[in-house]
Coordinates of C-alpha atoms and ligand atoms in Angstrom, one line a residue:
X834 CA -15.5 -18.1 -4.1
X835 CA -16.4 -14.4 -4.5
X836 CA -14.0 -11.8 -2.6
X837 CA -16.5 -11.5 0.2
X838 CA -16.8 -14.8 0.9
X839 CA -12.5 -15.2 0.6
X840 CA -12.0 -12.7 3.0
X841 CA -13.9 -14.7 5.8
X842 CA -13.4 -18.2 4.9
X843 CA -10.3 -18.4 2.8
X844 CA -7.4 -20.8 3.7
X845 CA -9.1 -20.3 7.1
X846 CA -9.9 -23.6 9.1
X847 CA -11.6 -24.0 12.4
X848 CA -8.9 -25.2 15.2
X849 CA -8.2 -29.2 14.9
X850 CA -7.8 -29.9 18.4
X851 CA -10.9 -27.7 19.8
X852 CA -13.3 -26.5 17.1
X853 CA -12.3 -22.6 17.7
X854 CA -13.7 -21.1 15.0
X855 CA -11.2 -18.3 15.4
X856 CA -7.2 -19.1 14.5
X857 CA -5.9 -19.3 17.8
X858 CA -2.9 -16.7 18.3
X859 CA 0.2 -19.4 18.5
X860 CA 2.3 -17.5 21.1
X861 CA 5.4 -19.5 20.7
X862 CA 8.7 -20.0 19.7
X863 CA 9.8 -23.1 18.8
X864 CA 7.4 -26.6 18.4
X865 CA 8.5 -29.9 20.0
X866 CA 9.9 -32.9 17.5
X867 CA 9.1 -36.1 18.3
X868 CA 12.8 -36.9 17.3
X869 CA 15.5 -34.5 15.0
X870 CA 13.7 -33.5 12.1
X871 CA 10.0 -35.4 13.0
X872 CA 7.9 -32.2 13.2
X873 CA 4.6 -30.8 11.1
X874 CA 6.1 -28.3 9.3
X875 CA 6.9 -26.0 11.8
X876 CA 10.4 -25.5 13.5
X877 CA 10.6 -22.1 14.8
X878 CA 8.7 -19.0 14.0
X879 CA 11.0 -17.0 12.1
X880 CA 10.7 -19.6 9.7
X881 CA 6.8 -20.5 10.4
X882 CA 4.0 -20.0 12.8
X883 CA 0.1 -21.2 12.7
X884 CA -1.2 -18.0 12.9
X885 CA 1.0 -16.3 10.0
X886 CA 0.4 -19.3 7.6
X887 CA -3.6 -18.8 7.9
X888 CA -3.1 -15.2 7.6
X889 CA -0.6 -15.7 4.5
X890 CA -3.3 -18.6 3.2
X891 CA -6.0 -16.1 3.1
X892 CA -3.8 -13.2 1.8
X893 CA -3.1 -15.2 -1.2
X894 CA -6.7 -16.2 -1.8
X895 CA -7.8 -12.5 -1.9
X896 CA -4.9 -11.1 -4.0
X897 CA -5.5 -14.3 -6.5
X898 CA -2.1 -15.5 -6.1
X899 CA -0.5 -19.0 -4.8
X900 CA 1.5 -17.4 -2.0
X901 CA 1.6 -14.8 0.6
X902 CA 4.7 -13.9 2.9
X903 CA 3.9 -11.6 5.8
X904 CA 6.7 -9.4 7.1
X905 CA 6.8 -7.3 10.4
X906 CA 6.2 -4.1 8.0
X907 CA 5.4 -2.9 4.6
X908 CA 9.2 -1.4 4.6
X909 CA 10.2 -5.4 5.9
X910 CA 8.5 -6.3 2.9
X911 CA 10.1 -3.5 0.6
X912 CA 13.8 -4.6 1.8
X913 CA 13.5 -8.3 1.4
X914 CA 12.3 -7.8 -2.2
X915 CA 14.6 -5.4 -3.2
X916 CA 17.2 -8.6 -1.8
X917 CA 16.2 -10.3 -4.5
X918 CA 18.8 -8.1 -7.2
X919 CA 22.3 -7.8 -7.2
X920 CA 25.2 -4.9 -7.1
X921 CA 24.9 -3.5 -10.6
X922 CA 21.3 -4.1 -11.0
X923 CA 18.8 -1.3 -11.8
X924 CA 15.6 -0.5 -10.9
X925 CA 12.9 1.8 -12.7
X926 CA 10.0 3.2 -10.0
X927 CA 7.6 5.5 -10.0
X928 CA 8.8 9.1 -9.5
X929 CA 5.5 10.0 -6.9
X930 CA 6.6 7.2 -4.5
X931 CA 5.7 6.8 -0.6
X932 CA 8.5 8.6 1.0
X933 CA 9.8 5.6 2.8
X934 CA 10.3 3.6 -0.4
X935 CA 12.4 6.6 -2.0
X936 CA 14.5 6.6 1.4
X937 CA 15.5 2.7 1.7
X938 CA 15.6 3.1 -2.7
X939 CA 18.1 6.1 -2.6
X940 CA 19.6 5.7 1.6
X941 CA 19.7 2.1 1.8
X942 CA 20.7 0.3 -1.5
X943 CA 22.0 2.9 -3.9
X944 CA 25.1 2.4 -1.2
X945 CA 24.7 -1.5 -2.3
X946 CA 25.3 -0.2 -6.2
X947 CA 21.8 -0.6 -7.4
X948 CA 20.5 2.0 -9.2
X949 CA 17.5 3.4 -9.1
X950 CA 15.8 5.7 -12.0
X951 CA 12.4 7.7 -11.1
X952 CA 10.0 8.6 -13.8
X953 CA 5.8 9.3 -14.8
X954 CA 4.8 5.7 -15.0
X955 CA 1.6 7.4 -15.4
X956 CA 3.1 7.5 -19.0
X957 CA 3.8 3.9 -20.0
X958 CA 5.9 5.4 -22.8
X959 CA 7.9 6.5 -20.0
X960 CA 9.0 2.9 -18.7
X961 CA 11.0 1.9 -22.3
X962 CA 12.8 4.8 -22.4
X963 CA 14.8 4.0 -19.6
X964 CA 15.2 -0.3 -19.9
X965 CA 18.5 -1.1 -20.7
X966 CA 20.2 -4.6 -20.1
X967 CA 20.8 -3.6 -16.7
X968 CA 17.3 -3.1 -15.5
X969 CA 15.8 -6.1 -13.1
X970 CA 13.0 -4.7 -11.4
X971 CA 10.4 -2.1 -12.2
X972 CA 8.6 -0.9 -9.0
X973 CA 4.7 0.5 -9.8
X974 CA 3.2 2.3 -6.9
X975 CA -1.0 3.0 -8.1
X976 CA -2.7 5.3 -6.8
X977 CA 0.6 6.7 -6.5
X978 CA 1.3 8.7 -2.8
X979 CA 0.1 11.4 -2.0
X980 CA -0.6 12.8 -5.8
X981 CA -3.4 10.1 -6.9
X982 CA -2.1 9.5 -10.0
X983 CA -3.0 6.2 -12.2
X984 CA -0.6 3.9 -13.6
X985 CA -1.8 1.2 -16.1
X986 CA -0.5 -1.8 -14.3
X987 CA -1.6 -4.5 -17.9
X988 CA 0.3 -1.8 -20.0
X989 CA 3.8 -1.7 -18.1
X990 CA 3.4 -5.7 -16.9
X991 CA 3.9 -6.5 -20.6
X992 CA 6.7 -4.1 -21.3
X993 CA 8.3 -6.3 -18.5
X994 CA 7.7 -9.9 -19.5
X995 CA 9.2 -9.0 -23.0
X996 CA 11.7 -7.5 -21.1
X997 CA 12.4 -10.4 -18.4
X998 CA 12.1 -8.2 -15.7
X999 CA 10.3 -8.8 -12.6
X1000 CA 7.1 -6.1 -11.8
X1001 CA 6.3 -5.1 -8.4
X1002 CA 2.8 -3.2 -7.7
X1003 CA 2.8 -1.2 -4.1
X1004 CA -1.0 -1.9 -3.7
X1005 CA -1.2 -0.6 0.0
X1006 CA -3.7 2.5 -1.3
X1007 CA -6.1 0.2 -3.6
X1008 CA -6.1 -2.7 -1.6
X1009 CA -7.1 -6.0 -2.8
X1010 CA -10.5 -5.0 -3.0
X1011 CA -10.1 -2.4 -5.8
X1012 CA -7.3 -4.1 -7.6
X1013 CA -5.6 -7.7 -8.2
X1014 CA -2.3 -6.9 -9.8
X1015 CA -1.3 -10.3 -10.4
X1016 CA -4.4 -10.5 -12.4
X1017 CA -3.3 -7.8 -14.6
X1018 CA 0.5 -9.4 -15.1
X1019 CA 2.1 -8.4 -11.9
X1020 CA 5.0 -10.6 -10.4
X1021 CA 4.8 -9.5 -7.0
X1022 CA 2.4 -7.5 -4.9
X1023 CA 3.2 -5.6 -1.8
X1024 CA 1.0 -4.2 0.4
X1025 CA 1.8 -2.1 4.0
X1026 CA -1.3 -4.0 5.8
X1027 CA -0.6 -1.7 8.4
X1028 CA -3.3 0.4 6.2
X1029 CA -6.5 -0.4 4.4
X1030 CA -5.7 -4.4 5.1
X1031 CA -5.6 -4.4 9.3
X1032 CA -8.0 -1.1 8.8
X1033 CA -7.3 -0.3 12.2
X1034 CA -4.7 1.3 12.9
X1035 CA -3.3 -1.3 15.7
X1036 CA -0.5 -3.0 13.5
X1037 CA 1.9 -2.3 11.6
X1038 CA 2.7 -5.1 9.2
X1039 CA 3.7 -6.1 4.9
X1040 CA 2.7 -8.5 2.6
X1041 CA 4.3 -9.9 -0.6
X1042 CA 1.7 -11.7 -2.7
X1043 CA 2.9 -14.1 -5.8
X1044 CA 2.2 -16.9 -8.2
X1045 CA 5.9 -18.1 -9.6
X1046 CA 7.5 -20.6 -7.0
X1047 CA 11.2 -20.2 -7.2
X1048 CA 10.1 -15.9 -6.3
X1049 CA 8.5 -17.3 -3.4
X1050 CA 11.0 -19.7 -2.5
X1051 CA 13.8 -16.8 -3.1
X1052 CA 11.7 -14.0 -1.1
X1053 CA 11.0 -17.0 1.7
X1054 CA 14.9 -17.6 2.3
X1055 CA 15.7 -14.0 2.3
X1056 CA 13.4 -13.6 5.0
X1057 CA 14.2 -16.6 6.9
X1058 CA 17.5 -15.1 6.5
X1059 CA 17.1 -11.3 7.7
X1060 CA 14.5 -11.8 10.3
X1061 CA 11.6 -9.4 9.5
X1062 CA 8.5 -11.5 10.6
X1063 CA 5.4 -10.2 12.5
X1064 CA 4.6 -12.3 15.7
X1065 CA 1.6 -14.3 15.7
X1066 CA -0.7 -12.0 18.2
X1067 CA -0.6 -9.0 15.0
X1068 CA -1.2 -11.7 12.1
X1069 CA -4.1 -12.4 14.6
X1070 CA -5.1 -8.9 14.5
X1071 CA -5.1 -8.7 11.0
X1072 CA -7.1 -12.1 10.4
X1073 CA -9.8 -10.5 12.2
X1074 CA -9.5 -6.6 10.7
X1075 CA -9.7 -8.4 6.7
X1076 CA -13.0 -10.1 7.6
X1077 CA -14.8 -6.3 7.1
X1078 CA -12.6 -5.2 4.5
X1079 CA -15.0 -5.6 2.1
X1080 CA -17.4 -3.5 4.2
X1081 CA -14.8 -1.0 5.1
X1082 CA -13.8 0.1 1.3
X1083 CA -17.6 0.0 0.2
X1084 CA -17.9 3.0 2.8
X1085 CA -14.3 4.3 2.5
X1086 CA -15.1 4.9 -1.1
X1087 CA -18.5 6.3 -0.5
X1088 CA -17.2 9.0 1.8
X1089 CA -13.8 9.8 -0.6
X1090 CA -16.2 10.4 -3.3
X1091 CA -18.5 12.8 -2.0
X1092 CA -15.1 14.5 -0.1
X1093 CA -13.5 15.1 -3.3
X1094 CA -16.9 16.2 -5.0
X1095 CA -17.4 18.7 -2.0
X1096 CA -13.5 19.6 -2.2
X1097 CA -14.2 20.5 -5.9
X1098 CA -16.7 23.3 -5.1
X1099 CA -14.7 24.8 -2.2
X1100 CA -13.8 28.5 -3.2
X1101 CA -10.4 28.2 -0.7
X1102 CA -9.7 24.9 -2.6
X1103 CA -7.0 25.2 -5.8
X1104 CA -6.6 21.6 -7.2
X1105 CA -8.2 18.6 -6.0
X1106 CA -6.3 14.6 -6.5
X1107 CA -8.9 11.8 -6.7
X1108 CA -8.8 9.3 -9.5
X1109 CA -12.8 9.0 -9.7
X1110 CA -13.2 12.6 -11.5
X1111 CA -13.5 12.5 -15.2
X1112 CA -11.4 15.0 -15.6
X1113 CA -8.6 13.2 -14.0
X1114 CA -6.1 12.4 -16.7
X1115 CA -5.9 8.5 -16.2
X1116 CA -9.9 8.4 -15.2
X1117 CA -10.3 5.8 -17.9
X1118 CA -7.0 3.4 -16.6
X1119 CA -8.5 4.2 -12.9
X1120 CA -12.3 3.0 -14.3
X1121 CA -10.3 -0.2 -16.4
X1122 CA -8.5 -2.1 -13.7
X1123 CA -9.9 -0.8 -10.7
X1124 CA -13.9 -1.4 -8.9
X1125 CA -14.0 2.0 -7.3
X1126 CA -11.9 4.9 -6.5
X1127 CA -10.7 4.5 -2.9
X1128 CA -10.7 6.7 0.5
X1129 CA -8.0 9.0 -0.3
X1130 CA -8.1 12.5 -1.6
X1131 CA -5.1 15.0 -1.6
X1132 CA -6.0 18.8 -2.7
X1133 CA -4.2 22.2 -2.3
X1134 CA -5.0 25.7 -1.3
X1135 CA -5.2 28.8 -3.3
X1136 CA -3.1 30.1 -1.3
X1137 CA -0.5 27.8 -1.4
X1138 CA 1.9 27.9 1.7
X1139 CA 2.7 25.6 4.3
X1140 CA 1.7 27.8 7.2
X1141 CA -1.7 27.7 5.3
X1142 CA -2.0 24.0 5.7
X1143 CA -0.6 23.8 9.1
X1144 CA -3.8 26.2 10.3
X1145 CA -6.2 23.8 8.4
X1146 CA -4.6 20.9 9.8
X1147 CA -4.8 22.3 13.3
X1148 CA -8.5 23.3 12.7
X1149 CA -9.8 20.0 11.6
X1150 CA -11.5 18.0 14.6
X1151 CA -12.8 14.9 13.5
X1152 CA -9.8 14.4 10.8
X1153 CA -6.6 13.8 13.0
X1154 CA -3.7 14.7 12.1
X1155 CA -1.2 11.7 11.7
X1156 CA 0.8 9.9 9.7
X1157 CA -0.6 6.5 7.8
X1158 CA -3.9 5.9 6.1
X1159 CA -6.8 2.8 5.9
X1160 CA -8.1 2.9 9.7
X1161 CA -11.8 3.1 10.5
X1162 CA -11.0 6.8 11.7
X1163 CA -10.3 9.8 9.0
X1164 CA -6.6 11.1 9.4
X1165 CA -4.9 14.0 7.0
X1166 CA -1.7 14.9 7.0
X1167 CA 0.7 17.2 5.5
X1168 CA 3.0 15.2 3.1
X1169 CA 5.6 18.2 2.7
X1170 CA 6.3 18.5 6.7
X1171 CA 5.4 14.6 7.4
X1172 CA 5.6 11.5 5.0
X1173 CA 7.8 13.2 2.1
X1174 CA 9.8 15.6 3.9
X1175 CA 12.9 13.6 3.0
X1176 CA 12.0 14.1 -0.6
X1177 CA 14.1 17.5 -1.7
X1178 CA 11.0 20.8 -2.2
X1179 CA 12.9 20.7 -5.9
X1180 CA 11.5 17.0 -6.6
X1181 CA 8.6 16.9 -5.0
X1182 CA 7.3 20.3 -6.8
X1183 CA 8.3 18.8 -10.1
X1184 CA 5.3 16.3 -9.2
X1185 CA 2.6 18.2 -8.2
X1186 CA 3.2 17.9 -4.5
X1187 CA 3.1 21.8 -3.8
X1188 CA 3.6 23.1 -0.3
X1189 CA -0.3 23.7 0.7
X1190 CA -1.0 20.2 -0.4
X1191 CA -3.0 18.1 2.0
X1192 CA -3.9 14.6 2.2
X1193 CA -6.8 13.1 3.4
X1194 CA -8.0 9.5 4.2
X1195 CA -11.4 9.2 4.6
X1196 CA -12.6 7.0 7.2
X1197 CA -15.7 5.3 7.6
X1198 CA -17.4 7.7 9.8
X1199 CA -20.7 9.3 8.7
X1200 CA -20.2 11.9 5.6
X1201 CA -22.1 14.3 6.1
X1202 CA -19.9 15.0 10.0
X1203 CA -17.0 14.8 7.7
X1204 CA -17.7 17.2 5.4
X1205 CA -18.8 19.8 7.8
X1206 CA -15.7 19.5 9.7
X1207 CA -13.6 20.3 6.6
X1208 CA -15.9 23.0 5.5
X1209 CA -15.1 24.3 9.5
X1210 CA -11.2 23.8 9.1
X1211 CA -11.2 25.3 5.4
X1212 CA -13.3 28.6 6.7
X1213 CA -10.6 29.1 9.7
X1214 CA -7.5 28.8 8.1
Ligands
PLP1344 C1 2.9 2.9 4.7 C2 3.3 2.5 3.3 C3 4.5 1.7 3.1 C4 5.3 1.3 4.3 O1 4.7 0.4 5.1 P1 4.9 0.3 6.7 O2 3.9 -0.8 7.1 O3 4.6 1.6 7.3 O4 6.3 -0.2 6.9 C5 4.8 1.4 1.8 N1 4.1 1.8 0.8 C6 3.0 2.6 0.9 C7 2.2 3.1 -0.3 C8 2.5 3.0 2.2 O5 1.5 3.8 2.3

């Protein structure tokens, strides 16, 4: 089957006992046994639920892996993984991360004596200068958040299998439609469907997506174990947002593309972050493992100040100002003051993310309304 085709039909089955050719939403707790032990599978819904296990069916089918766990969010997802090492154990990520994961990396489980090291994984030379016998986990986020850049997922997959460590891509900003990490030597993938996956801002929800059993069987106790499982009426939601997502990134793409392009020729503009530019400096890595460029576009302002981007941010009238990314509707927000603000100025300057830098995700509104609101926020502020 083509992806198309997977997202609609995929581990998808019309209902046995009526023919509804939508998964019903299995609003319950617990399933009767007919005595201790004589059940179908299903127990309680922490453990299982109809409407999760088509959801996870499908997920796997679209991420070309063998399994998909759903968790109540992408950070639900992050944690349980993360479960998976022990005190002692170090970790090698991405140095442009999404704020959260740097918080639950450097709040959370550096107090649990892992150790986490940040670097360019844009440079795959970057990733063996910092394995030692220690190191378990490397964790890939690309396009990297908010900063666009490109990491070449084939390139640092195979440092890690001759390494015996496990690899985790953060594919939340490609989605499964521009990129199949497992297909380019990925262990895990993780996704916050709360973003392009659901597509409409209504959920908030993760996904872990696999091919070796005993990971799945390991990631499935932990979170049988620590509870963080969506309920059935958002795997629902999400069963019916992935049937357009196909439709959704052809246009999100479309409208990033000619955003950046317009962006580019912008006299107030400085720099401009979108992986689909030539002159980008992993253009070629972005071309190799990925079908288009994506919805997103970060720039900054020549004059670079946060006050700066707080007046285009209030200016903008179609783009809202929020946090998150992937809905139907354009958002942009202000990484410094919103998702990264936990990131110290020092650090996050050091990668680019300056204090006029803005984020944008285009939606999949018309363009040309788009680009005519930016051109009206970038003229007033
Ligand atoms: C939003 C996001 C997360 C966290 O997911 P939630 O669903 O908000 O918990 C993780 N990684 C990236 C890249 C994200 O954009």
């Amino acid at each position: 089957m083509k992806f198309a085709t997977k997202l609609i039909h995929a581990g998808i089955h019309p209902d046995p006992e009526t023919g509804a050719i939508m998964t019903p939403i299995y609003q319950t707790s617990t399933y009767v046994q007919k005595s201790p032990g004589n059940h179908k599978g299903y127990e309680y819904s922490r453990t299982h639920n109809p409407t999760r296990t088509q959801l996870q069916n499908n997920l796997a089918a679209i991420e070309c892996g063998k399994w998909a766990l759903c968790f109540s969010s992408g950070m639900g997802a992050i944690d349980s993984i993360i479960k998976l090492l022990n005190p002692g154990d170090e970790i090698i990520a991405s140095n442009d991360l999404y704020g959260g994961t740097y918080r639950i990396f450097t709040k959370i489980f550096e107090k649990f004596n892992l150790k986490f090291h940040f670097t360019d994984l844009s440079k795959t030379d970057n990733l063996n200068k910092l394995i030692n016998s220690n190191t378990k986990m490397v964790w890939i986020e690309t396009p990297t958040n908010p900063m666009l850049n490109i990491s070449d997922i084939e390139a640092l997959t195979a440092i890690c299998k001759k390494n015996n460590i496990i690899s985790v891509v953060d594919n939340t900003f490609a989605s499964p439609y521009l990129q199949n990490p497992l297909l380019l030597g990925a262990d895990l993938v993780m996704h916050s469907a709360t973003k392009y996956i659901n597509g409409h801002s209504d959920v908030v929800m993760g996904a872990v997506i696999g091919n070796d059993d005993s990971l799945h069987e390991k990631l499935a106790f932990i979170q049988n174990s620590c509870g963080a499982v969506p309920g059935p009426q958002d795997c629902f939601l999400v069963l019916r947002g992935l049937k357009t997502l196909h439709v959704r990134m052809e246009r999100h793409c479309f409208n990033g593309k000619r955003i950046a392009e317009f962006l580019k020729t912008h006299p107030k503009v400085d720099k401009v972050y979108y992986p689909g530019f030539e002159t980008h400096n992993n253009h070629e890595i972005a071309k190799k493992q990925m079908k288009d460029f994506g919805g997103m576009v970060s720039f900054t302002l020549k004059n670079d100040s946060v006050e700066n981007a707080h007046r285009f941010l209030s200016a903008t009238k179609l783009f809202s100002l929020a946090e998150s990314l992937g809905g139907v509707e354009s958002l942009c927000g202000h990484p410094a003051t919103m998702t990264h603000a936990s990131i110290p100025r020092e650090e996050r300057i050091k990668s680019g993310l300056l204090d006029s830098l803005i984020r944008l995700s285009s939606g999949i509104e018309d363009c040309d309304d788009l680009i005519s609101d930016i051109n009206y926020a970038l003229n007033n502020s």
